[in-house]
Amino acid sequence: MRSSVIVFPGSNCDRDIAVVLEKLQFKNSMVWHKETTLPKSDLIILPGGFSYGDYLRSGAIAAKSNILNEVIKAGKNGCLIIGICNGFQILIECGLLQGALLRNSGLKFVSKDIFVRVQTNKNKFFNKYKNGEVLKLNIAHNEGNFFTNQKHLIELEEKELIPIKYCNEKGSIISESNPNGSLNNIAGILNKNKNILGMMPHPERMADKINSDQKGLPLFLSLMN
Amino acid sequence: MTIKNEQIEKHGLKLEEYKKIKELLGRDSNLLELGIFSAMWNEHCSYKSSKIHLKKLPTKNNIVIQGPGENAGVIDIGDDDAIVFKIESHNHPSFIEPYQGAATGVGGILRDVFTMGARPIALMNSIHFGSPENKKTQNLLNGVVSGIGGYGNSVGIPTVGGETKFNRTYNENILVNAMAVGHVNKNKIFYSKAKGINKPVVYVGSKTGRDGIHGATMASAEFDENSEEKKPTVQVGDPFTEKLLLEACLELMKKNSIISIQDMGAAGLTSSSIEMASKGNVGIELNLNKVPCRENNMTPYEMMLSESQERMLIILDDNKENEAKKIFDKWDLDFVVIGKTTDSKRLILNFDDKKVADIPITALADEAPQYNRKWTTSKNKKKELKLKSLKKIKIEEALLRILSSPDHSNKSWITNQFDQSVMCDTIQKSGGDAAVIRIHKKEKAISVSVDSSANYCNADAKIGGKQIICENWRNLISVGSKPLAITNCLNFGSPEKPEVMGEFVECIEGMKEACEFLNFPVVSGNVSFYNETNSKSIFPTPVIGGIGIFENLKKIINMKSKKVGNLIIIIGKTLGHMEQTTFMRDIYSINEGCPPEVNLVNEKNNGLAVSKLINDNLVSSCHDVSSGGIIVALAEMSMASMLGLKIVKPKKFKDLNEYFYAEDQGRYLLEIERNNLKKIEDILKKNNIFFEIIAEVQNDIFEVDKTFSIKTKELFDYSNKWFKNFNAVN
Amino acid sequence: MKFSVTVTLKKDVLDPQGKVVSQTLKNMGVENLNQVRQGKFFEIDLDENDTSKGHDKVKEMCEKLLANQIIEDFKINKAE
Amino acid sequence: MKFSVTVTLKKDVLDPQGKVVSQTLKNMGVENLNQVRQGKFFEIDLDENDTSKGHDKVKEMCEKLLANQIIEDFKINKAE
Ligand SMILES: Nc1ncnc2c1ncn2[C@@H]1O[C@H](COP(=O)(O)OP(=O)(O)O)[C@@H](O)[C@H]1O
Ligand SMILES: [Mg+2]
């Protein structure tokens, strides 16, 4: 399995992802944002961080970078893509995913462990989880408040394009367990073809047994074959 | 041109100091030179009031690679690994512009660490605010916390701990101290000492603007015409550029091209170039027309004194410019050769083909004034407190009040704004006695804790100084690590006041005693004087940042009680010291008396015994007893896991509050398995350590036998109350 | 030639920042406050003498980068 | 009555946001761009009929909350 992690100058979770991919023996390359070609990849990851400082809108500037043209092409051709945190914001800004990520409703950076419930495992990314499984993951962002129009929201819900929602420890999806004001507690979404995933929580931070219960690992494991 | 007395004073120099400048130059200085002297000779750069006292602190032992004097201290943690760390204050800027002040404080301390070749792996902070009732407090708290987070989160270094305190002494002078910790291969450490003649001096990073140029100095004649436009400004931080600078510097450091490197901190280009030259005993010549500027028409004076952030000065080896420039181009940063080293031992500045300054380096560095300022001993305010004469309060009532007080309440409102997990090596986040960070891809970890105790120091600076070193040491022991060394930030009032100077001198005396006894050297630090408003000084506030080591990841423990049926024992004697306790202050508003004395022999014995028990895998969880006494510490253990505790009523104390709220030093709470009790007893008895069984872990309920009982969940709700209310109300 | 651009959230998009600012102002004792909405402001200095050409250029910048038209509207003004 | 407020960084203060935006626009091929500076924009809707009173109120809001005058300037306009 060949993977590419796109590195923007302000990415800061690129190394974290690479550590996990290497542990799982992906053939991984780190791809600098100024590159104009992508190595052959089965999986592309847009990591978390502050791609270009994120001073305008998170991800807006990264969406205009050289390498993104290639990522967009690959995505349209069915390549698997995961955008985590800032990566999710970039996927939205470049149009590979629909909707918007607004400022957190509390207007503060939120960094903590949260729970998400697997809503559907009928996709490439979550097939190693059980439906309804509750995962403890970590979030760290300023703009993770997912918003979209009613029509798109209905489509997301009906076509099983929302793989994870914020929930409490027991798996109930309630507003108290929504850390950022996200519509319907949405923590991540898929595109129509289900080859592109954007999610705010960081699975790579829950992959090592020294500091987690490793609930982030199956996401990467499910992509291996 | 001659310098007027008024200009000298506006530059913060004394007239006698200027007389000395004239002697050193053999002539009058010009305005630019005056500005340079004022920057180098001010308290911040020259340590002129503190140097002779700081020398008393122990700074060496077999693990210290670099003590004070460099950008940060460096200690050896085995296998070629070294830890680089330092703490620094950004108090005044944070009071004026809390977000940017705190943010740039974090930026500055990060540069101190990566300039030595280390990759930063953790950030900590100690923040002190005025009383919550003070109108400014909420805005300052919000601004400082989001500024610290805003910078660290963006650069991608986890902020893993710290402390937050409130006291009206900081109403008009908050404290914002930031600490950074980095990891480096001990054979690849970079220093600021210049070497060699005719080596290129390179400016890298952001462009220079008119940031942070001293208000006082701006008023000088040169700027009269358009002073409105050139108003002094607070620095604005750019964490994105910092990230680029960090990566670019570390990339360049992999090659063998850097002779020396120094970040531009306070007094920017002036102090960085002079420090490098002074340490290397060489001269330096700069062409100021080459300095990358953000604004048009910047003067040499502005360029030399600007405190623009995210800049570095590098001295490169011969023929390395192209290779180095390529790296900085890749990261879209400025890279300009602005001068060279010389054998003149002078600082020579050229601008528009004219020599605009020419000063012997020694005059700026070694010849800077040093003062042995007058000091008076801070009176030991001895006073016996009689609890009996005070209105009785129930234990549980006092406990709930303390847990819902600003200092003791749960700080997750703050820590949830800090990314604590990025880099994936954080093993223990804030909330415990010390944070724990793994060394990347290795089977070892370090612990970090930041502590202060302004109330104790205010009551008795010497005991307070000693106590805070011990508390820091204890926090590192409590997570299972071996304490190694500290950094310190000494926040005091004006050194020109004998009482303040007395606090400073005595505090150092106390710190020294403890550091020596515990073999806990000081490897870096910072002094922040003049923390006062309307000539009222803050409480003396030394902040200690300590580092400990785990040679084995299996020895890491925390304070979460683990298993119903386990016992909790207390190590160390409880005598009932009530003066200066949280209890007296929070419940009766009594601030008099001495702080608890520290017995260094007991402190060390108790600590080493706890370490041994943890190392022998006999301890399930551990927490030191500090502010708030035993009952608060027990409540914290209980809340950490949501398990309850059944606490034994002590036999020897008539007044239970005196037992539960006393702040005697050198005590620890250990959770142990019942069947290990015998083994533990043997070890402790053999080492002459006092201990007793104090509680048993149970479900849900926190209670003192036959006295009171409350749900742990309720304690937790109380401890979360304060921040929520404080933020909602205003 | 200078232009100023304001970018604001579309009417039906929740504006958490504006909401908090408005709440804070109310807490500070400001009365008769109906609503506050927060947006972004840009001052763009172009080397261009033709107002209409300048305007077109700025419009393009807004569409391509400065505003996310799914959630935001923009307005361009010529600055003095 | 509606007012609009723009809050911008003072002239000599570093504007990291404007810097990145301007660099990006240049990379995207925009020519003749001298400078971009980014600031904040507020639309304030007051229940107030007297323009001058309204203006004073908004000014107070700016001074107390919306702008930090150490590093920022503000400008108030009456919106149509
Ligand atoms: N400003 C802060 N930044 C990060 N962590 C903080 C901050 N303030 C408090 N904390 C965390 O909250 C916990 C409790 O703090 P404190 O009561 O001062 O602990 P202790 O008495 O053990 O030193 C600690 O783990 C500390 O790291
Ligand atoms: Mg502690």
Short mmCIF file of N, CA and C and ligand atoms in Angstrom, two decimals, chain B residues 125 127 159-165 407 411 414-415 418 429-433 449-451 471 475 623-624 626 636, ligand 1:
data_model
loop_
_atom_site.label_atom_id
_atom_site.label_comp_id
_atom_site.label_asym_id
_atom_site.label_seq_id
_atom_site.Cartn_x
_atom_site.Cartn_y
_atom_site.Cartn_z
N ASN B 125 3.69 26.79 31.27
CA ASN B 125 3.58 28.21 31.61
C ASN B 125 3.18 28.39 33.05
N ILE B 127 1.14 31.40 35.03
CA ILE B 127 0.48 32.68 34.83
C ILE B 127 -0.20 33.13 36.12
N THR B 159 1.44 22.10 24.67
CA THR B 159 1.53 22.81 25.95
C THR B 159 0.98 21.84 27.00
N VAL B 160 1.86 21.32 27.81
CA VAL B 160 1.48 20.16 28.62
C VAL B 160 1.25 20.44 30.09
N GLY B 161 1.43 21.68 30.51
CA GLY B 161 1.17 21.94 31.92
C GLY B 161 1.50 23.35 32.30
N GLY B 162 1.30 23.63 33.57
CA GLY B 162 1.58 24.96 34.06
C GLY B 162 0.87 25.22 35.35
N GLU B 163 0.74 26.47 35.71
CA GLU B 163 -0.03 26.82 36.89
C GLU B 163 -0.68 28.17 36.68
N THR B 164 -1.85 28.33 37.29
CA THR B 164 -2.60 29.57 37.16
C THR B 164 -3.01 30.03 38.54
N LYS B 165 -2.63 31.23 38.93
CA LYS B 165 -2.97 31.70 40.26
C LYS B 165 -3.53 33.12 40.22
N ASP B 407 -7.87 29.47 42.73
CA ASP B 407 -6.57 28.80 42.68
C ASP B 407 -6.67 27.29 42.64
N LYS B 411 -8.61 23.24 36.20
CA LYS B 411 -8.14 24.21 35.20
C LYS B 411 -8.41 23.77 33.76
N ILE B 414 -8.80 26.15 30.98
CA ILE B 414 -7.56 26.66 30.38
C ILE B 414 -6.89 25.60 29.51
N THR B 415 -6.69 24.43 30.08
CA THR B 415 -5.87 23.45 29.38
C THR B 415 -6.57 22.93 28.11
N PHE B 418 -5.31 24.45 24.97
CA PHE B 418 -3.94 24.14 24.54
C PHE B 418 -3.91 22.76 23.90
N LYS B 429 -0.73 14.44 30.46
CA LYS B 429 -1.04 15.84 30.20
C LYS B 429 -1.11 16.61 31.51
N SER B 430 -1.49 17.88 31.43
CA SER B 430 -1.63 18.64 32.66
C SER B 430 -2.81 18.09 33.45
N GLY B 431 -2.79 18.35 34.74
CA GLY B 431 -3.80 17.78 35.62
C GLY B 431 -3.16 16.89 36.67
N GLY B 432 -1.93 16.47 36.43
CA GLY B 432 -1.21 15.66 37.41
C GLY B 432 -0.15 16.48 38.10
N ASP B 433 0.72 15.83 38.85
CA ASP B 433 1.78 16.56 39.54
C ASP B 433 2.84 17.07 38.57
N SER B 449 7.62 20.00 35.55
CA SER B 449 6.66 20.65 36.43
C SER B 449 7.05 22.11 36.63
N VAL B 450 6.05 22.97 36.73
CA VAL B 450 6.30 24.39 36.98
C VAL B 450 5.59 24.78 38.28
N ASP B 451 6.30 25.41 39.19
CA ASP B 451 5.72 25.74 40.49
C ASP B 451 6.15 27.10 41.01
N GLU B 471 9.10 21.72 46.54
CA GLU B 471 7.80 21.33 45.98
C GLU B 471 7.96 20.86 44.54
N ASN B 475 7.08 17.17 43.09
CA ASN B 475 6.18 16.91 41.96
C ASN B 475 6.81 15.96 40.95
N HIS B 623 0.58 11.15 44.95
CA HIS B 623 0.32 12.58 44.84
C HIS B 623 1.03 13.26 46.00
N ASP B 624 1.68 14.38 45.74
CA ASP B 624 2.31 15.08 46.86
C ASP B 624 1.26 15.93 47.57
N SER B 626 0.41 19.44 48.96
CA SER B 626 0.91 20.82 48.92
C SER B 626 -0.19 21.75 49.39
N GLU B 636 -8.20 15.47 45.37
CA GLU B 636 -7.69 15.50 43.99
C GLU B 636 -7.46 14.08 43.46
N1 LIG E 1 -1.81 27.76 32.75
C1 LIG E 1 -1.78 26.43 32.75
N2 LIG E 1 -1.31 25.77 31.68
C2 LIG E 1 -1.27 24.42 31.67
N3 LIG E 1 -1.63 23.65 32.71
C3 LIG E 1 -2.07 24.26 33.81
C4 LIG E 1 -2.17 25.67 33.88
N4 LIG E 1 -2.64 25.99 35.09
C5 LIG E 1 -2.81 24.84 35.75
N5 LIG E 1 -2.46 23.78 34.97
C6 LIG E 1 -2.49 22.37 35.35
O1 LIG E 1 -3.45 22.13 36.35
C7 LIG E 1 -2.95 21.21 37.32
C8 LIG E 1 -3.14 21.75 38.71
O2 LIG E 1 -2.30 22.85 38.93
P1 LIG E 1 -1.75 23.16 40.38
O3 LIG E 1 -2.89 23.17 41.34
O4 LIG E 1 -0.90 24.38 40.32
O5 LIG E 1 -0.84 21.85 40.61
P2 LIG E 1 0.31 21.55 41.69
O6 LIG E 1 -0.16 22.12 42.99
O7 LIG E 1 0.42 20.05 41.71
O8 LIG E 1 1.56 22.19 41.15
C9 LIG E 1 -1.49 20.94 37.00
O9 LIG E 1 -1.38 19.68 36.40
C10 LIG E 1 -1.15 21.99 35.98
O10 LIG E 1 -0.25 21.47 35.03
#
